[in-house]
Each structure stands twice: as C-alpha cells, then as structure tokens.
Short mmCIF file of C-alpha atoms in Angstrom, two decimals:
data_model
loop_
_atom_site.label_atom_id
_atom_site.label_comp_id
_atom_site.label_asym_id
_atom_site.label_seq_id
_atom_site.Cartn_x
_atom_site.Cartn_y
_atom_site.Cartn_z
CA MET G 1 -50.68 42.44 46.58
CA ILE G 2 -48.07 45.32 45.41
CA GLU G 3 -49.23 48.70 44.15
CA SER G 4 -47.89 48.33 40.84
CA GLN G 5 -49.64 44.96 40.03
CA GLN G 6 -52.88 46.30 41.33
CA ILE G 7 -52.45 49.48 39.03
CA ALA G 8 -51.49 46.91 35.82
CA ILE G 9 -54.50 44.85 36.81
CA LEU G 10 -56.96 47.91 37.41
CA GLU G 11 -55.51 49.29 33.75
CA ALA G 12 -56.25 46.10 32.12
CA PHE G 13 -59.71 45.48 33.59
CA ASP G 14 -60.55 49.22 32.37
CA ALA G 15 -59.45 48.54 29.00
CA ALA G 16 -61.37 45.30 28.78
CA ARG G 17 -64.57 46.80 29.95
CA ALA G 18 -64.07 49.85 27.26
CA ALA G 19 -63.66 47.46 24.60
CA GLN G 20 -66.65 44.87 25.83
CA PRO G 21 -68.57 46.63 28.32
CA ARG G 22 -70.52 43.06 29.43
CA LEU G 23 -67.30 41.14 29.32
CA PRO G 24 -67.28 38.83 32.48
CA ALA G 25 -64.78 39.48 34.93
CA ILE G 26 -63.73 35.83 34.70
CA GLU G 27 -62.97 35.77 31.21
CA ILE G 28 -60.75 39.22 32.05
CA ALA G 29 -59.10 37.52 34.58
CA GLU G 30 -58.20 34.54 32.87
CA ARG G 31 -56.76 36.57 30.02
CA LEU G 32 -54.53 37.92 32.74
CA SER G 33 -53.68 34.62 34.10
CA ILE G 34 -54.86 35.72 37.67
CA SER G 35 -58.07 34.34 39.66
CA GLU G 36 -61.17 35.91 39.39
CA GLY G 37 -60.84 36.98 43.26
CA GLU G 38 -57.51 38.70 42.77
CA LEU G 39 -58.57 40.59 39.72
CA GLN G 40 -61.60 41.89 42.02
CA ALA G 41 -59.76 42.64 45.15
CA ALA G 42 -57.57 44.48 43.14
CA ARG G 43 -60.62 46.92 42.64
CA LEU G 44 -61.10 47.34 46.58
CA GLY G 45 -61.83 50.85 47.61
CA ARG G 46 -62.91 51.70 43.73
CA ASP G 47 -65.73 49.68 43.20
CA VAL G 48 -65.44 46.47 45.28
CA TRP G 49 -65.52 46.21 49.38
CA THR G 50 -64.86 43.30 51.79
CA LEU G 51 -67.74 42.16 53.93
CA PRO G 52 -66.10 41.45 57.39
CA LEU G 53 -68.87 38.67 57.94
CA ALA G 54 -68.53 35.02 58.92
CA PRO G 55 -69.60 32.53 56.36
CA LYS G 56 -72.84 31.77 57.75
CA ASP G 57 -73.81 35.49 58.56
CA VAL G 58 -73.20 36.40 54.95
CA ALA G 59 -75.49 33.38 53.86
CA ALA G 60 -78.18 34.47 56.56
CA ARG G 61 -78.50 37.86 54.65
CA PHE G 62 -79.27 36.31 51.26
CA PRO G 63 -83.13 36.20 52.16
CA LEU G 64 -82.91 39.94 52.57
CA LEU G 65 -81.91 40.95 49.31
CA GLY G 66 -84.77 40.89 47.30
CA ARG G 67 -85.27 39.69 43.83
CA VAL G 68 -81.80 38.24 42.38
CA LYS G 69 -79.72 36.56 40.07
CA ALA G 70 -78.21 33.77 41.64
CA LEU G 71 -75.04 32.13 39.81
CA THR G 72 -73.12 29.27 40.36
CA ARG G 73 -70.41 27.61 38.08
CA SER G 74 -68.41 24.53 37.86
CA ARG G 75 -65.55 24.68 35.42
CA LEU G 76 -67.91 23.91 32.12
CA ALA G 77 -71.29 24.83 33.55
CA VAL G 78 -72.96 28.13 34.80
CA LEU G 79 -76.35 27.93 36.36
CA GLU G 80 -78.38 31.57 36.43
CA GLN G 81 -81.46 31.75 38.22
CA THR G 82 -83.94 34.61 39.27
CA GLY G 83 -85.92 34.52 42.13
CA ASP G 84 -85.92 35.54 46.15
CA TYR G 85 -83.85 33.24 48.25
CA PRO G 86 -85.65 31.17 51.19
CA ASP G 87 -84.86 31.41 54.92
CA LEU G 88 -81.27 29.65 55.49
CA ASN G 89 -81.41 26.82 57.48
CA GLY G 90 -78.43 24.32 58.26
CA GLY G 91 -75.89 24.18 61.07
CA PRO G 92 -72.32 25.97 61.59
CA GLN G 93 -70.59 24.23 58.84
CA THR G 94 -73.44 23.49 56.03
CA GLY G 95 -76.20 25.94 55.02
CA LEU G 96 -79.56 24.92 53.20
CA LEU G 97 -81.43 27.53 51.36
CA LEU G 98 -84.62 25.15 50.17
CA ASP G 99 -86.92 26.11 47.79
CA PRO G 100 -87.44 23.56 44.86
CA GLY G 101 -88.24 24.92 41.83
CA GLY G 102 -86.95 28.08 43.12
CA LEU G 103 -83.52 29.05 44.45
CA ASP G 104 -82.12 25.93 46.00
CA LEU G 105 -78.92 25.73 47.28
CA ARG G 106 -76.52 23.69 49.55
CA LEU G 107 -73.69 25.75 50.93
CA LEU G 108 -70.35 24.35 52.50
CA PHE G 109 -68.86 27.23 54.80
CA SER G 110 -65.41 25.85 55.16
CA HIS G 111 -64.67 26.87 51.50
CA TRP G 112 -65.91 30.30 52.28
CA HIS G 113 -62.90 32.65 52.04
CA TRP G 114 -63.76 36.18 50.76
CA ALA G 115 -67.01 37.59 50.67
CA CYS G 116 -67.54 41.23 49.07
CA LEU G 117 -69.84 43.64 47.49
CA ILE G 118 -69.32 44.83 44.07
CA ARG G 119 -70.83 47.76 41.73
CA ASP G 120 -70.53 47.58 38.10
CA PRO G 121 -71.80 50.27 35.95
CA VAL G 122 -74.50 49.24 33.57
CA PRO G 123 -73.71 50.57 29.86
CA MET G 124 -77.03 52.59 28.63
CA GLY G 125 -75.93 53.98 25.33
CA ASN G 126 -73.49 56.99 25.69
CA GLU G 127 -74.13 57.45 29.39
CA THR G 128 -74.11 55.00 32.54
CA ALA G 129 -77.65 55.18 34.19
CA GLN G 130 -76.96 52.93 36.86
CA TRP G 131 -75.03 50.35 38.91
CA ARG G 132 -75.33 46.84 38.90
CA TRP G 133 -74.70 45.57 42.30
CA SER G 134 -73.74 42.15 43.24
CA LEU G 135 -72.57 39.95 46.45
CA GLN G 136 -69.87 37.52 45.62
CA VAL G 137 -67.86 34.73 47.44
CA PHE G 138 -64.76 33.72 46.79
CA ASN G 139 -62.59 30.57 47.75
CA GLN G 140 -58.90 30.68 49.33
CA HIS G 141 -58.02 30.28 45.47
CA GLY G 142 -60.03 33.06 44.38
CA CYS G 143 -62.59 30.84 42.73
CA ALA G 144 -65.79 32.23 42.52
CA ILE G 145 -68.39 29.76 44.75
CA HIS G 146 -71.55 31.92 44.40
CA LYS G 147 -72.80 35.09 43.07
CA SER G 148 -76.14 37.32 43.55
CA PHE G 149 -76.90 40.12 41.44
CA ALA G 150 -79.63 42.51 42.35
CA LEU G 151 -82.62 42.99 40.20
CA GLU G 152 -85.15 45.44 41.94
CA ASN G 153 -84.76 49.30 41.17
CA PRO G 154 -84.53 50.97 43.51
CA LEU G 155 -82.33 48.45 45.65
CA PRO G 156 -83.96 47.03 48.78
CA ARG G 157 -82.86 48.67 51.78
CA HIS G 158 -80.52 46.02 52.93
CA TRP G 159 -77.90 46.30 50.12
CA GLY G 160 -77.24 49.88 51.68
CA ALA G 161 -76.88 48.19 55.06
CA LEU G 162 -73.95 46.02 53.60
CA ALA G 163 -72.51 48.69 51.74
CA ALA G 164 -72.02 50.55 55.43
CA LEU G 165 -70.30 47.25 56.50
CA GLY G 166 -67.60 47.41 53.78
CA THR G 167 -64.36 47.56 54.42
CA MET G 168 -60.84 47.69 52.46
CA ASP G 169 -59.42 44.72 54.25
CA THR G 170 -57.46 42.90 51.26
CA PRO G 171 -57.81 38.96 51.05
CA ALA G 172 -54.65 36.66 50.82
CA PHE G 173 -55.54 33.83 47.91
CA THR G 174 -53.10 31.01 47.68
CA GLN G 175 -52.03 29.17 44.32
CA CYS G 176 -54.61 26.26 43.34
CA VAL G 177 -52.49 23.14 42.83
CA PRO G 178 -53.76 20.95 39.77
CA ARG G 179 -54.91 17.45 40.72
CA LEU G 180 -52.60 14.80 40.05
CA LYS G 181 -53.84 11.98 38.59
CA ARG G 182 -53.05 8.65 39.96
CA ALA G 183 -53.74 5.02 39.50
CA LEU G 184 -57.08 3.94 40.16
CA PRO G 185 -57.39 2.64 44.06
CA GLU G 186 -58.38 -0.62 45.64
CA ALA G 187 -61.57 -0.75 47.22
CA PRO G 188 -62.75 -4.27 48.07
CA THR G 189 -65.70 -3.57 50.21
CA LEU G 190 -67.13 -0.76 47.90
CA ALA G 191 -69.41 -2.76 46.21
CA SER G 192 -70.99 -4.39 49.48
CA GLU G 193 -71.07 -0.86 51.08
CA TRP G 194 -72.71 0.42 48.17
CA ALA G 195 -75.11 -1.84 47.68
CA ALA G 196 -76.28 -1.27 51.55
CA MET G 197 -77.05 2.35 51.05
CA ARG G 198 -80.56 3.67 51.94
CA ASP G 199 -79.97 7.31 51.53
CA VAL G 200 -78.21 8.93 48.52
CA HIS G 201 -76.58 11.32 51.05
CA GLN G 202 -75.07 8.56 52.29
CA PHE G 203 -72.66 8.31 49.44
CA PHE G 204 -70.49 11.35 50.49
CA ALA G 205 -69.29 9.56 53.68
CA LEU G 206 -68.91 6.43 51.30
CA LEU G 207 -66.58 8.12 49.46
CA GLN G 208 -64.52 9.84 52.23
CA ARG G 209 -64.36 6.19 54.21
CA HIS G 210 -62.62 5.12 50.94
CA HIS G 211 -60.51 8.31 49.89
CA LEU G 212 -61.88 8.25 46.85
CA GLU G 213 -63.02 10.85 44.16
CA ARG G 214 -66.39 10.88 42.58
CA LEU G 215 -65.27 9.53 39.43
CA GLU G 216 -62.89 6.92 40.90
CA ALA G 217 -65.96 5.31 42.45
CA ASN G 218 -67.73 5.38 39.03
CA GLN G 219 -65.01 3.84 37.36
CA LEU G 220 -64.50 1.13 40.02
CA MET G 221 -68.29 0.32 40.13
CA GLU G 222 -68.51 -0.05 36.22
CA GLY G 223 -70.77 -2.56 34.92
CA ARG G 224 -72.41 -2.93 38.55
CA TYR G 225 -73.90 0.30 39.65
CA THR G 226 -72.34 2.51 36.66
CA HIS G 227 -71.59 2.65 33.35
CA ALA G 228 -70.17 5.43 30.82
CA LEU G 229 -71.93 7.43 28.35
CA PRO G 230 -70.90 8.51 25.38
CA VAL G 231 -70.38 12.69 25.66
CA ASP G 232 -73.12 13.58 23.30
CA ALA G 233 -75.73 11.65 25.77
CA LEU G 234 -76.17 15.07 27.55
CA GLU G 235 -77.57 16.84 24.55
CA ASN G 236 -79.47 13.59 23.77
CA LEU G 237 -80.92 13.48 27.53
CA LEU G 238 -81.83 17.02 27.54
CA THR G 239 -83.52 17.08 24.27
CA ASN G 240 -85.48 14.23 25.06
CA ALA G 241 -86.64 15.25 28.61
CA SER G 242 -87.52 18.79 27.08
CA GLN G 243 -89.73 16.81 24.19
CA ARG G 244 -91.32 14.74 26.74
CA ALA G 245 -92.17 17.47 29.31
CA LEU G 246 -89.80 15.19 32.01
CA PRO G 247 -89.23 17.75 34.95
CA LEU G 248 -85.47 17.38 35.76
CA MET G 249 -83.35 18.65 38.71
CA LEU G 250 -79.87 20.23 37.46
CA PHE G 251 -77.22 20.42 39.99
CA VAL G 252 -74.32 22.58 39.02
CA ALA G 253 -71.29 22.69 41.91
CA SER G 254 -68.71 25.24 42.73
CA PRO G 255 -66.20 24.43 45.72
CA GLY G 256 -68.41 25.59 48.16
CA CYS G 257 -71.96 25.73 46.83
CA VAL G 258 -74.41 23.59 45.08
CA GLN G 259 -77.34 25.12 43.15
CA ILE G 260 -79.89 23.16 42.16
CA ARG G 261 -82.90 24.07 39.60
CA THR G 262 -85.72 21.66 39.48
CA GLY G 263 -88.57 21.73 36.60
CA ILE G 264 -89.15 21.03 32.91
CA VAL G 265 -86.31 22.18 30.34
CA PRO G 266 -86.53 24.12 27.29
CA VAL G 267 -85.28 22.39 24.05
CA PRO G 268 -81.33 22.98 24.16
CA GLN G 269 -79.58 25.40 22.05
CA ARG G 270 -76.24 25.76 20.90
CA ALA G 271 -74.43 29.17 20.56
CA ARG G 272 -70.85 30.06 20.30
CA GLY G 273 -69.89 26.26 20.78
CA TRP G 274 -71.84 26.12 24.32
CA LEU G 275 -75.26 23.89 24.96
CA ASN G 276 -77.71 26.23 26.72
CA LEU G 277 -80.99 26.17 28.49
CA PHE G 278 -82.88 29.49 28.18
CA GLY G 279 -85.73 29.17 30.42
CA GLU G 280 -88.10 32.07 31.98
CA GLN G 281 -86.68 32.06 35.32
CA PHE G 282 -83.26 30.37 34.63
CA THR G 283 -80.20 29.71 32.21
CA LEU G 284 -77.85 26.71 31.93
CA HIS G 285 -74.49 27.05 29.85
CA LEU G 286 -72.84 23.98 29.65
CA ASN G 287 -69.28 23.86 27.59
CA ASP G 288 -70.15 20.01 26.41
CA THR G 289 -67.40 20.30 24.13
CA ALA G 290 -64.68 20.13 26.66
CA ILE G 291 -66.80 17.19 28.92
CA GLU G 292 -64.11 14.46 29.04
CA GLN G 293 -66.57 11.79 30.80
CA VAL G 294 -70.24 11.28 31.17
CA TRP G 295 -71.74 8.51 33.35
CA GLN G 296 -74.89 6.87 34.23
CA VAL G 297 -75.12 6.05 38.25
CA SER G 298 -77.24 4.06 40.17
CA LYS G 299 -77.44 4.55 43.88
CA PRO G 300 -79.75 2.14 46.36
CA ASN G 301 -82.30 3.94 48.58
CA ARG G 302 -85.29 3.01 50.58
CA ASP G 303 -87.61 3.92 47.65
CA GLY G 304 -86.22 1.40 45.13
CA GLY G 305 -83.17 3.47 43.69
CA VAL G 306 -82.12 6.81 42.15
CA THR G 307 -80.42 7.37 38.80
CA SER G 308 -78.36 10.38 37.89
CA VAL G 309 -76.17 11.18 34.81
CA GLU G 310 -72.80 12.76 35.71
CA ALA G 311 -70.34 14.80 33.50
CA PHE G 312 -66.64 15.35 34.10
CA ASP G 313 -64.08 17.32 33.03
CA ALA G 314 -60.40 16.54 32.14
CA GLU G 315 -59.47 17.04 35.61
CA GLY G 316 -61.93 14.77 36.89
CA SER G 317 -64.20 17.36 38.46
CA LEU G 318 -68.13 17.06 38.36
CA VAL G 319 -69.45 19.45 35.73
CA LEU G 320 -73.22 18.69 35.96
CA GLN G 321 -75.34 16.38 37.55
CA ILE G 322 -79.01 15.30 36.33
CA TYR G 323 -81.70 13.19 38.00
CA ALA G 324 -85.36 13.53 37.39
CA GLU G 325 -87.30 15.28 39.87
CA ARG G 326 -88.49 13.25 42.53
CA GLN G 327 -90.20 14.10 46.17
CA GLU G 328 -88.64 12.27 49.20
CA GLY G 329 -90.05 9.05 49.94
CA ARG G 330 -91.43 8.27 46.58
CA VAL G 331 -90.07 5.75 43.77
CA GLU G 332 -88.06 7.16 40.94
CA ARG G 333 -90.09 8.21 38.02
CA PRO G 334 -90.78 5.61 35.39
CA GLU G 335 -90.32 7.87 32.41
CA TRP G 336 -86.87 8.94 33.59
CA ARG G 337 -85.94 5.18 33.62
CA GLN G 338 -87.31 4.74 30.20
CA LEU G 339 -85.66 7.56 28.62
CA LEU G 340 -82.06 6.24 30.08
CA THR G 341 -82.96 2.97 28.80
CA GLU G 342 -83.53 4.26 25.15
CA LEU G 343 -80.27 6.21 25.42
CA GLY G 344 -78.63 3.54 26.44
CA SER G 345 -79.96 1.29 23.79
CA GLN G 346 -79.02 4.03 20.96
CA GLU G 347 -75.60 3.48 22.39
CA ALA G 348 -75.41 -0.04 21.99
CA VAL G 349 -76.80 0.32 18.26
CA ALA G 350 -74.02 2.98 17.85
#
C-alpha cells in the first residue's frame, strides 16, 4: 500500500468514526470499496499491530484472553457470543475449541493469513474513557475470519503480552475473485455414496471426491435427500423453535472458522430489515431478505440420520446452518422432525 493510499484511507476512516463512533469497520471498508483487512492494515502503527505468530499459535492463545465477545460472520449472518475460550485441540491444519453451549469453534488454519491486535476508542460522552481491544484474523483476501473482543476491565495480563509481540509488518492481500456459476455437474454415484454415509463428517470428503459445492450437492439430491424450502422458512423455523423451547445448533461460517451456538433461542425480532436473535450470552444477526435459497437436508448416520436447514446467498455460499441439539450417539430429536414436517405441510398448503 503506497503512502497516499494509506493517508486517504485513514482520513476516510477517521471521518466516518467521527460522524458515527460505533460504525463497524466492515461498513467503512465497504464504503471505500476495499476489504476490511486492507482498512485495518492502513492503521498499522497507530492502533493496529501485526501478530507474528503461526495460526495455531494464535489460536492457542485464545483461552488466555479471559472473557471475550467472539464474533464470526458469513456473508449474511453474524454470530456474537460472550464467554471464555476452552483449550485448543486438533491438529496442524484444524483447530477445535469444544464447548457445546459456550464458545464452540472449528478452525481451518490454511485460510488464516493475517492476525492482528486492534485498539479502538470507546466513546463515553465528550471524552474517550478507555480502549476496546480485539484480536482479529483475516484471510488472504482481507475477509475477517474471526474476531475476539476483550470484555474484562482491567485487561487480563495476556493482552499486554500480545501487545509486546506486535510488529509493523504489512500484510499482502489479493483480490477476491467472484465465483463463476456453472452448469450443474453430473455425479452418477453421488446418491449411493450419500446413502452409505455413517457419519455426517463424511460429507466433506463426499463433496471433495465429486468436486462439488454444498449447494450443488443439494440440488443434485433434490427429492431424495434434500428439498428446497421458501426463504421465509427460516423465520418460521426460528419462531416455532423458540415457542417450543426446542434447543438448536446454529452454525455460522467464515472462510476459516465455524462458530456454533447451541441452546434454546429467543423469539426472533426484526430490526433495520435484519432478523435478530437477542439472547443473554449471544446475538445472531441475519440478513434473510438477501438469502437466495433455503434447503432441508437429510444425511444418514449410525443413529438414524440427521436433518439440517441450510441457507445460501446469491453466490451459492452457505449463510447459516441449523440442526437440533443432539449428543453424539443419540437419535435426532423427534420434536425437530415434527417441526420440519409441519413446516413442509405449511409449504405444501401455501
């Protein structure tokens, strides 16, 4: 980034924050037609510092951050949760932060490109009373993978240790190339291999073997293991699940992180066009008006099969995935299947 570009970005950033102190960085970046990573990189040395750590080393430090707000976003959904990270498990390429009901994440380190420490002023009347610190990770295109905002005051000691590691190393981002739509490919053995699954985690290997996107697989299996739902099915589903106190698993995925919230959901509320779940320890923001397709998907397993509801954007990217809460080795909740049956009946009547 040349100096004149950096100065222009900083001036625009400062002007936007002066007018709207709580305006999210991603919205400022969108106004400037740059990535969020590029925006934050322009602030290097002022309020942003590069963390010169390998992805797994960054993730291993999450449990040391104390109580945080953990945030992961897809294109049309944002999941925020407060809590403490569990210890890191997994291997060199994938990380597991396992805490069902709490901070529960799956990390794909191959997508992690730049980790940084950020401080933003917290507006308090006419004065700036304190800083809001965060650890943020971006992919090679400057898209945010995961964000962790400190909630404790005073800050836990490890935030200072991270700050001491900070450098001015500037990341190099590449332009994101939009997905090109293609004709639906043929996969003659997909149905038989789908039927042979005994674990839902085998699904990822199934997609890779057939070189398929998730949405393409849903379209190929329509009428057998999948069927399309109207886009307003999500609001109906969440409303009914809330009314019945049916615990759900909400999956929101960025390019390198899947964040999962498990538990009973509050009644959805609409604000500024978005559908929102405002819970005590979590918030889900969903731009459901921009969702292009919703699918009900059944996958065989050793316990009688599991069913998900999946929402996709106009580019075919997964926005949100919903399951009923289920412990490994137990059958899927009959209340969940009953709810999906009822939604299907309403669709048929409509």
